[in-house]
PDB file of C-alpha atoms and ligand atoms in Angstrom:
ATOM      1  CA  MET A  10      19.064  15.181   3.943  1.00  0.00           C
ATOM      2  CA  THR A  11      20.146  11.783   5.265  1.00  0.00           C
ATOM      3  CA  SER A  12      22.452   9.477   3.358  1.00  0.00           C
ATOM      4  CA  GLY A  13      23.720   6.795   5.735  1.00  0.00           C
ATOM      5  CA  LYS A  14      23.643   3.197   4.655  1.00  0.00           C
ATOM      6  CA  ILE A  15      20.743   1.346   6.258  1.00  0.00           C
ATOM      7  CA  ARG A  16      21.498  -2.308   5.685  1.00  0.00           C
ATOM      8  CA  GLN A  17      24.712  -3.999   6.744  1.00  0.00           C
ATOM      9  CA  GLU A  18      25.843  -7.201   5.051  1.00  0.00           C
ATOM     10  CA  GLY A  19      23.880 -10.205   6.344  1.00  0.00           C
ATOM     11  CA  GLU A  20      21.002  -8.150   7.771  1.00  0.00           C
ATOM     12  CA  PRO A  21      17.463  -8.883   6.508  1.00  0.00           C
ATOM     13  CA  ARG A  22      16.199  -7.167   3.388  1.00  0.00           C
ATOM     14  CA  ILE A  23      13.172  -5.197   4.509  1.00  0.00           C
ATOM     15  CA  ALA A  24      10.791  -3.344   2.180  1.00  0.00           C
ATOM     16  CA  VAL A  25       7.887  -1.051   2.967  1.00  0.00           C
ATOM     17  CA  TYR A  26       4.812  -0.867   0.745  1.00  0.00           C
ATOM     18  CA  PRO A  27       3.205   2.432   1.806  1.00  0.00           C
ATOM     19  CA  GLY A  28      -0.207   3.713   0.825  1.00  0.00           C
ATOM     20  CA  SER A  29      -3.681   4.813   1.830  1.00  0.00           C
ATOM     21  CA  PHE A  30      -5.293   1.395   1.220  1.00  0.00           C
ATOM     22  CA  ASP A  31      -8.788   2.876   1.578  1.00  0.00           C
ATOM     23  CA  PRO A  32      -9.598   0.043   1.057  1.00  0.00           C
ATOM     24  CA  ALA A  33      -7.154  -2.638  -0.154  1.00  0.00           C
ATOM     25  CA  THR A  34      -7.999  -4.024  -3.612  1.00  0.00           C
ATOM     26  CA  PHE A  35      -6.897  -7.081  -5.603  1.00  0.00           C
ATOM     27  CA  GLY A  36      -4.402  -4.725  -7.293  1.00  0.00           C
ATOM     28  CA  HIS A  37      -2.749  -3.996  -3.922  1.00  0.00           C
ATOM     29  CA  LEU A  38      -2.855  -7.655  -2.953  1.00  0.00           C
ATOM     30  CA  ASP A  39      -1.138  -8.662  -6.186  1.00  0.00           C
ATOM     31  CA  ILE A  40       1.721  -6.225  -5.455  1.00  0.00           C
ATOM     32  CA  ILE A  41       1.932  -7.437  -1.825  1.00  0.00           C
ATOM     33  CA  ARG A  42       2.218 -11.095  -2.862  1.00  0.00           C
ATOM     34  CA  ARG A  43       4.834 -10.415  -5.515  1.00  0.00           C
ATOM     35  CA  ALA A  44       6.886  -7.997  -3.366  1.00  0.00           C
ATOM     36  CA  ALA A  45       6.827 -10.402  -0.385  1.00  0.00           C
ATOM     37  CA  LYS A  46       8.671 -12.962  -2.528  1.00  0.00           C
ATOM     38  CA  GLN A  47      11.521 -10.528  -3.184  1.00  0.00           C
ATOM     39  CA  PHE A  48      12.298  -9.522   0.414  1.00  0.00           C
ATOM     40  CA  ASP A  49      12.891 -11.167   3.781  1.00  0.00           C
ATOM     41  CA  LYS A  50      10.171  -8.975   5.214  1.00  0.00           C
ATOM     42  CA  LEU A  51       7.524  -6.722   3.683  1.00  0.00           C
ATOM     43  CA  ILE A  52       5.854  -4.097   5.856  1.00  0.00           C
ATOM     44  CA  VAL A  53       2.590  -2.823   4.400  1.00  0.00           C
ATOM     45  CA  ALA A  54       2.297   0.634   5.955  1.00  0.00           C
ATOM     46  CA  VAL A  55      -1.008   2.522   6.018  1.00  0.00           C
ATOM     47  CA  LEU A  56      -0.664   6.300   6.049  1.00  0.00           C
ATOM     48  CA  ASN A  57      -2.613   7.869   8.867  1.00  0.00           C
ATOM     49  CA  ASN A  58      -3.410  10.975   6.863  1.00  0.00           C
ATOM     50  CA  THR A  59      -5.667  13.527   8.478  1.00  0.00           C
ATOM     51  CA  SER A  60      -5.842  15.756   5.372  1.00  0.00           C
ATOM     52  CA  LYS A  61      -7.640  13.145   3.251  1.00  0.00           C
ATOM     53  CA  ASN A  62     -11.175  12.118   4.096  1.00  0.00           C
ATOM     54  CA  PRO A  63     -10.967   8.328   4.197  1.00  0.00           C
ATOM     55  CA  LEU A  64     -13.940   5.969   4.167  1.00  0.00           C
ATOM     56  CA  PHE A  65     -12.233   3.523   6.541  1.00  0.00           C
ATOM     57  CA  THR A  66     -10.383   4.451   9.731  1.00  0.00           C
ATOM     58  CA  VAL A  67      -6.713   3.528   9.938  1.00  0.00           C
ATOM     59  CA  GLU A  68      -7.626   0.753  12.400  1.00  0.00           C
ATOM     60  CA  GLU A  69     -10.180  -0.667   9.936  1.00  0.00           C
ATOM     61  CA  ARG A  70      -7.734  -0.511   7.023  1.00  0.00           C
ATOM     62  CA  VAL A  71      -5.015  -2.221   9.087  1.00  0.00           C
ATOM     63  CA  GLU A  72      -7.474  -4.891  10.239  1.00  0.00           C
ATOM     64  CA  LEU A  73      -8.630  -5.600   6.672  1.00  0.00           C
ATOM     65  CA  LEU A  74      -5.061  -5.810   5.385  1.00  0.00           C
ATOM     66  CA  ARG A  75      -4.179  -8.233   8.207  1.00  0.00           C
ATOM     67  CA  GLU A  76      -7.146 -10.399   7.274  1.00  0.00           C
ATOM     68  CA  VAL A  77      -6.324 -10.552   3.559  1.00  0.00           C
ATOM     69  CA  THR A  78      -2.584 -11.196   4.065  1.00  0.00           C
ATOM     70  CA  LYS A  79      -2.833 -13.705   6.923  1.00  0.00           C
ATOM     71  CA  ASP A  80      -1.421 -16.493   4.713  1.00  0.00           C
ATOM     72  CA  LEU A  81       1.782 -14.513   4.047  1.00  0.00           C
ATOM     73  CA  PRO A  82       4.178 -15.112   6.957  1.00  0.00           C
ATOM     74  CA  ASN A  83       6.758 -12.451   6.043  1.00  0.00           C
ATOM     75  CA  VAL A  84       4.183  -9.667   5.651  1.00  0.00           C
ATOM     76  CA  GLU A  85       3.529  -7.286   8.527  1.00  0.00           C
ATOM     77  CA  ILE A  86       0.804  -4.631   8.575  1.00  0.00           C
ATOM     78  CA  ASP A  87       1.528  -1.338  10.324  1.00  0.00           C
ATOM     79  CA  PHE A  88       0.582   2.332  10.069  1.00  0.00           C
ATOM     80  CA  PHE A  89       2.601   5.548  10.082  1.00  0.00           C
ATOM     81  CA  ARG A  90       1.981   9.267  10.476  1.00  0.00           C
ATOM     82  CA  ASP A  91       5.433  10.633   9.649  1.00  0.00           C
ATOM     83  CA  LEU A  92       7.493  11.257   6.535  1.00  0.00           C
ATOM     84  CA  LEU A  93       7.822   7.924   4.775  1.00  0.00           C
ATOM     85  CA  VAL A  94      11.636   8.012   4.795  1.00  0.00           C
ATOM     86  CA  ARG A  95      11.694   8.657   8.562  1.00  0.00           C
ATOM     87  CA  TYR A  96       9.264   5.834   9.187  1.00  0.00           C
ATOM     88  CA  MET A  97      11.404   3.551   7.017  1.00  0.00           C
ATOM     89  CA  ARG A  98      14.561   4.438   8.956  1.00  0.00           C
ATOM     90  CA  SER A  99      12.725   3.691  12.211  1.00  0.00           C
ATOM     91  CA  ARG A 100      11.854   0.219  10.851  1.00  0.00           C
ATOM     92  CA  GLY A 101      15.283  -0.461   9.327  1.00  0.00           C
ATOM     93  CA  ALA A 102      13.735  -0.709   5.852  1.00  0.00           C
ATOM     94  CA  GLN A 103      15.832  -0.004   2.776  1.00  0.00           C
ATOM     95  CA  VAL A 104      13.321  -0.143  -0.054  1.00  0.00           C
ATOM     96  CA  SER A 105       9.961   1.467  -0.732  1.00  0.00           C
ATOM     97  CA  ILE A 106       7.659  -0.410  -3.108  1.00  0.00           C
ATOM     98  CA  ARG A 107       5.117   1.336  -5.301  1.00  0.00           C
ATOM     99  CA  GLY A 108       2.790  -0.150  -7.888  1.00  0.00           C
ATOM    100  CA  ILE A 109       2.536   1.526 -11.300  1.00  0.00           C
ATOM    101  CA  ARG A 110      -0.625   1.106 -13.351  1.00  0.00           C
ATOM    102  CA  SER A 111      -0.104   3.681 -16.071  1.00  0.00           C
ATOM    103  CA  VAL A 112       1.998   6.529 -17.440  1.00  0.00           C
ATOM    104  CA  THR A 113      -0.177   8.884 -15.402  1.00  0.00           C
ATOM    105  CA  ASP A 114       0.815   7.019 -12.220  1.00  0.00           C
ATOM    106  CA  PHE A 115       4.445   7.204 -13.243  1.00  0.00           C
ATOM    107  CA  GLU A 116       4.574  11.018 -13.310  1.00  0.00           C
ATOM    108  CA  TYR A 117       3.308  11.292  -9.746  1.00  0.00           C
ATOM    109  CA  GLU A 118       5.395   8.354  -8.545  1.00  0.00           C
ATOM    110  CA  LEU A 119       8.574   9.749 -10.080  1.00  0.00           C
ATOM    111  CA  GLN A 120       7.994  13.033  -8.255  1.00  0.00           C
ATOM    112  CA  MET A 121       7.419  11.198  -4.984  1.00  0.00           C
ATOM    113  CA  ALA A 122      10.447   8.920  -5.421  1.00  0.00           C
ATOM    114  CA  SER A 123      12.671  11.892  -6.261  1.00  0.00           C
ATOM    115  CA  THR A 124      11.411  13.783  -3.199  1.00  0.00           C
ATOM    116  CA  ASN A 125      12.119  10.795  -0.986  1.00  0.00           C
ATOM    117  CA  ARG A 126      15.572  10.452  -2.493  1.00  0.00           C
ATOM    118  CA  GLN A 127      16.230  14.135  -1.817  1.00  0.00           C
ATOM    119  CA  LEU A 128      15.158  13.618   1.810  1.00  0.00           C
ATOM    120  CA  ASP A 129      17.163  10.418   2.302  1.00  0.00           C
ATOM    121  CA  GLU A 130      19.643   9.074  -0.230  1.00  0.00           C
ATOM    122  CA  GLY A 131      19.799   5.736   1.565  1.00  0.00           C
ATOM    123  CA  ILE A 132      16.226   4.862   0.593  1.00  0.00           C
ATOM    124  CA  GLU A 133      15.484   3.202  -2.741  1.00  0.00           C
ATOM    125  CA  THR A 134      12.110   3.210  -4.469  1.00  0.00           C
ATOM    126  CA  ILE A 135      11.300   0.123  -6.510  1.00  0.00           C
ATOM    127  CA  PHE A 136       8.374   0.282  -8.918  1.00  0.00           C
ATOM    128  CA  MET A 137       6.402  -2.825  -9.721  1.00  0.00           C
ATOM    129  CA  MET A 138       4.110  -2.943 -12.721  1.00  0.00           C
ATOM    130  CA  THR A 139       0.565  -3.728 -11.659  1.00  0.00           C
ATOM    131  CA  ASN A 140      -0.863  -6.906 -13.159  1.00  0.00           C
ATOM    132  CA  PRO A 141      -2.599  -5.683 -16.394  1.00  0.00           C
ATOM    133  CA  LYS A 142      -5.749  -7.396 -15.090  1.00  0.00           C
ATOM    134  CA  TYR A 143      -5.948  -4.665 -12.445  1.00  0.00           C
ATOM    135  CA  SER A 144      -4.497  -1.712 -14.353  1.00  0.00           C
ATOM    136  CA  TYR A 145      -7.831   0.165 -14.258  1.00  0.00           C
ATOM    137  CA  LEU A 146      -8.521  -0.597 -10.615  1.00  0.00           C
ATOM    138  CA  SER A 147      -8.362   1.970  -7.819  1.00  0.00           C
ATOM    139  CA  SER A 148      -9.733   2.234  -4.284  1.00  0.00           C
ATOM    140  CA  SER A 149     -11.766   5.275  -5.377  1.00  0.00           C
ATOM    141  CA  MET A 150     -13.464   3.302  -8.176  1.00  0.00           C
ATOM    142  CA  VAL A 151     -14.229   0.466  -5.791  1.00  0.00           C
ATOM    143  CA  LYS A 152     -15.849   2.862  -3.290  1.00  0.00           C
ATOM    144  CA  GLU A 153     -17.891   4.493  -6.050  1.00  0.00           C
ATOM    145  CA  ILE A 154     -19.172   1.130  -7.299  1.00  0.00           C
ATOM    146  CA  ALA A 155     -19.929  -0.173  -3.787  1.00  0.00           C
ATOM    147  CA  LYS A 156     -21.753   3.037  -2.887  1.00  0.00           C
ATOM    148  CA  PHE A 157     -24.215   2.326  -5.679  1.00  0.00           C
ATOM    149  CA  ASN A 158     -24.647  -1.230  -4.451  1.00  0.00           C
ATOM    150  CA  ALA A 159     -23.070  -2.849  -7.521  1.00  0.00           C
ATOM    151  CA  PRO A 160     -20.931  -6.008  -7.152  1.00  0.00           C
ATOM    152  CA  VAL A 161     -17.268  -5.602  -6.280  1.00  0.00           C
ATOM    153  CA  GLN A 162     -16.295  -9.242  -5.730  1.00  0.00           C
ATOM    154  CA  ASP A 163     -13.981  -9.222  -8.771  1.00  0.00           C
ATOM    155  CA  LEU A 164     -12.181  -6.155  -7.441  1.00  0.00           C
ATOM    156  CA  VAL A 165     -11.594  -6.738  -3.730  1.00  0.00           C
ATOM    157  CA  PRO A 166     -11.158  -9.721  -1.379  1.00  0.00           C
ATOM    158  CA  PRO A 167     -14.330 -11.000   0.372  1.00  0.00           C
ATOM    159  CA  ALA A 168     -13.416  -9.368   3.730  1.00  0.00           C
ATOM    160  CA  VAL A 169     -13.180  -5.962   2.044  1.00  0.00           C
ATOM    161  CA  GLU A 170     -16.399  -6.568   0.132  1.00  0.00           C
ATOM    162  CA  SER A 171     -18.251  -7.262   3.402  1.00  0.00           C
ATOM    163  CA  ALA A 172     -16.703  -4.205   5.057  1.00  0.00           C
ATOM    164  CA  LEU A 173     -17.834  -2.023   2.142  1.00  0.00           C
ATOM    165  CA  ARG A 174     -21.345  -3.415   2.402  1.00  0.00           C
ATOM    166  CA  ARG A 175     -21.416  -2.660   6.130  1.00  0.00           C
ATOM    167  CA  LYS A 176     -20.073   0.852   5.544  1.00  0.00           C
ATOM    168  CA  PHE A 177     -22.649   1.721   2.907  1.00  0.00           C
ATOM    169  CA  GLY A 178     -25.460  -0.242   4.520  1.00  0.00           C
ATOM    170  CA  THR A 179     -26.024  -2.092   1.252  1.00  0.00           C
ATOM    171  CA  SER A 180     -27.036  -5.678   0.588  1.00  0.00           C
ATOM    172  CA  GLN A 181     -25.260  -8.205  -1.647  1.00  0.00           C
ATOM    173  CA  GLY A 182     -25.079  -6.517  -5.082  1.00  0.00           C
TER     174      GLY A 182
HETATM  175  O1  PNS B 229      -1.943   5.184  -1.707  1.00  0.00           O
HETATM  176  P1  PNS B 229      -1.423   6.590  -1.858  1.00  0.00           P
HETATM  177  O2  PNS B 229      -2.403   7.572  -1.257  1.00  0.00           O
HETATM  178  O3  PNS B 229      -1.054   6.917  -3.286  1.00  0.00           O
HETATM  179  O4  PNS B 229      -0.060   6.658  -0.985  1.00  0.00           O
HETATM  180  C1  PNS B 229       0.692   7.862  -0.898  1.00  0.00           C
HETATM  181  C2  PNS B 229       1.795   7.741   0.181  1.00  0.00           C
HETATM  182  C3  PNS B 229       1.213   7.297   1.500  1.00  0.00           C
HETATM  183  C4  PNS B 229       2.831   6.723  -0.270  1.00  0.00           C
HETATM  184  C5  PNS B 229       2.487   9.139   0.309  1.00  0.00           C
HETATM  185  O5  PNS B 229       1.499  10.112   0.443  1.00  0.00           O
HETATM  186  C6  PNS B 229       3.439   9.227   1.494  1.00  0.00           C
HETATM  187  O6  PNS B 229       4.462   8.586   1.526  1.00  0.00           O
HETATM  188  N1  PNS B 229       3.082  10.080   2.486  1.00  0.00           N
HETATM  189  C7  PNS B 229       3.859  10.254   3.701  1.00  0.00           C
HETATM  190  C8  PNS B 229       4.410  11.665   3.773  1.00  0.00           C
HETATM  191  C9  PNS B 229       5.692  11.793   2.984  1.00  0.00           C
HETATM  192  O7  PNS B 229       6.665  11.106   3.220  1.00  0.00           O
HETATM  193  N2  PNS B 229       5.740  12.733   1.987  1.00  0.00           N
HETATM  194  C10 PNS B 229       6.922  12.972   1.201  1.00  0.00           C
HETATM  195  C11 PNS B 229       6.969  12.151  -0.060  1.00  0.00           C
HETATM  196  S1  PNS B 229       5.801  12.737  -1.260  1.00  0.00           S
END
């Protein structure tokens, strides 16, 4: 367990928003925009997770996130393949951001936040409530809908919509 203070007085406030982002949705983007306003720097960190079976490669997910956040100067897109708390220490980040859509999310998120706290007491998790407009939205749903060639333009940014179409070899739904 680590417990050292990360941020000294006067140093930038850096947050990490970790996730799979397979792919990024309007729900993610809403959290990114709101979190970016609260910190000097927000690092959106894509987990390079070999145990899941992602639709998009890490490189593709990073590229898409860069495209959809290019108007946000204090947002950086990166990936990691380590424990989140270790990655955060390596980036000098003090806060992990997670979006909460529902009570069901909360149970899992609480477990994850408590685990991270056990691993490193210097790391804080801050939960942000997802915009109710997107409370039903998930990357899995988006993939399911796109697979069946139904429209997803209300759910994901145009760059992600095009990438989904290319992935599934579908036309405009
Ligand atoms: O978008 P997701 O899949 O809900 O994100 C989950 C993520 C990436 C935040 C979580 O799996 C994670 O932090 N993994 C890195 C490994 C780790 O630190 N595990 C210990 C905490 S559960």
